[in-house]
Amino acid sequence: MNKERVIPLIVATALFMENMDSTVIATSLPAIAADIGTSPLTLKLAITSYLLSLAVFIPASGWTADRFGARLVFAIAVGVFMMGSIGCAISSSVTDFVFARILQGMGGAMMTPVGRLVLLRSIDKSALVNAMAWVTVPALIGPVIGPPLGGFITTYFSWHWIFLINIPIGLLGIFMALRFIDPIKSEELERFDLYGLVLAGIGLAGIAFGLSVAGLNLLPWSVVIALIGIGIISMTLYIIHARRTGSPVLDFSMLRLSTLRASIIGGFMFRVGIGALPFLLPLLMQVGFGLTPFQSGLVTFASSAGAMGMKALAARIIRAFGFRNMMTVNAVVSAFFLAACALFTVTTPLLLIMIILLVGGFFRSLQFTAINTVAYAEVEPTQMSRATTLVSVNQQLAVSAGVAVGAFSVETTMWLRHVNELNATMFAPAFVVVAVISAASSYFFWQMPDDAGHEISGRKAAAISSRKRAALAAASAPSETTEDARDQRLG
């Protein structure tokens, strides 16, 4: 197998663990909460703490891979993730569970960004869309088998065993990394921005954690406001610091690139809806509709199955319509199917629910492939490390924000309706809110140039140039107008 197959599969091993882990815990959340004596909404701290840990430690991933080599960093990161999984399996309280999830996040913070960096440095841009598809197809097996497998284990055995699934997968990932990944190091190693890492870490932690616990009555409002305030101040200080250093851990100056800017801002808004979906759906199925974790998993896996179906067509669709046109329209289409979840009731046939989730996953997967690929269309090879770090932090914060927005919407609905216990009618407003946010991302995708990412997609710039440009070209050579037109049609 050539590098265009082996390297994506190695990266997919890490994504497989992360994605299956997140979908398994979402499906089993009510059972875990009942066993350790807390509520499902409170236990969302286990989800947000993991995502928060990712966001804090990802900024160091690019420099670490450049300094110590991607192979070593990747293997150690997988080992740390496995240790966190074992910690989750033996947890007996919310505190133990949250600390184990933070340890998992530390490992995950290095696994995926480092793997993506190896991929970008090893694969030609013209083959990047297909390489990304090879990465995501195996990784999507996790979400496909995660919900039914996690539900089956939780229903008929014990939830503790769902985290031990990562152990054999992690061992396989370590073997593949040591066997196939070259110890790539940067020839021009930059100075590590420790001061910037501390400022960015405090800023991201304060803002994300403060928003996550708001409204849960876990901490006094004064503490929540203080956390958010400290986070904002720290991020402001970091931005000032980043302008004065030549090697910032988060290089916001790269947002001058139009495709990267659209992927960061538009991708963040689009992912808010997707971040909320794995949290809201299992709760709706189990708490609202009274299904077992296993039944809930069999229903919600349809979304991931639809996502896998799109990967074979993603490159062709992007090549046919171009990144800008496809992403603008598809953002709205994907949001429509997300909003359709608000119509689910106890009497809605499960088959209809699965069809809607299947089709929705189909279009969301196409959008993710485009977002993840177009981000690097204008990035130079020497800037790839900074770009992958920035993109990875943005992705994890977006998912964390999605969980927070989804939970806060449910809590607000309960407060407005003076309801103390969750039921199926409490979830509809949350689905609508996250769908509107996701649909709004289309504005930022439309701001990209007509020929955005044409080198990556294989769609030639001439094929998507405006009629005005063609008319000007024809006017400049009137004697050859007919031949030029014929050549353009043939080309």
Coordinates of C-alpha atoms in Angstrom, one line a residue, residues 29 60 75 99 128 149 151 168 246 249 261 283 302 323 362 421 430:
L29 CA -24.7 8.9 29.7
A60 CA 1.4 22.6 21.8
A75 CA 2.5 6.7 19.9
F99 CA -10.3 13.7 35.8
L128 CA -6.0 15.8 -0.5
L149 CA -22.4 -1.4 20.7
G151 CA -26.0 0.6 24.2
P168 CA -6.9 -3.2 21.5
G246 CA 7.4 35.5 15.8
V249 CA 1.1 28.9 19.5
R261 CA -10.9 32.1 7.5
L283 CA -31.2 12.0 25.8
A302 CA -28.3 6.0 11.2
F323 CA -16.1 24.5 -2.8
F362 CA -25.2 12.2 4.4
E421 CA -38.2 16.9 35.0
A430 CA -32.7 23.2 21.3

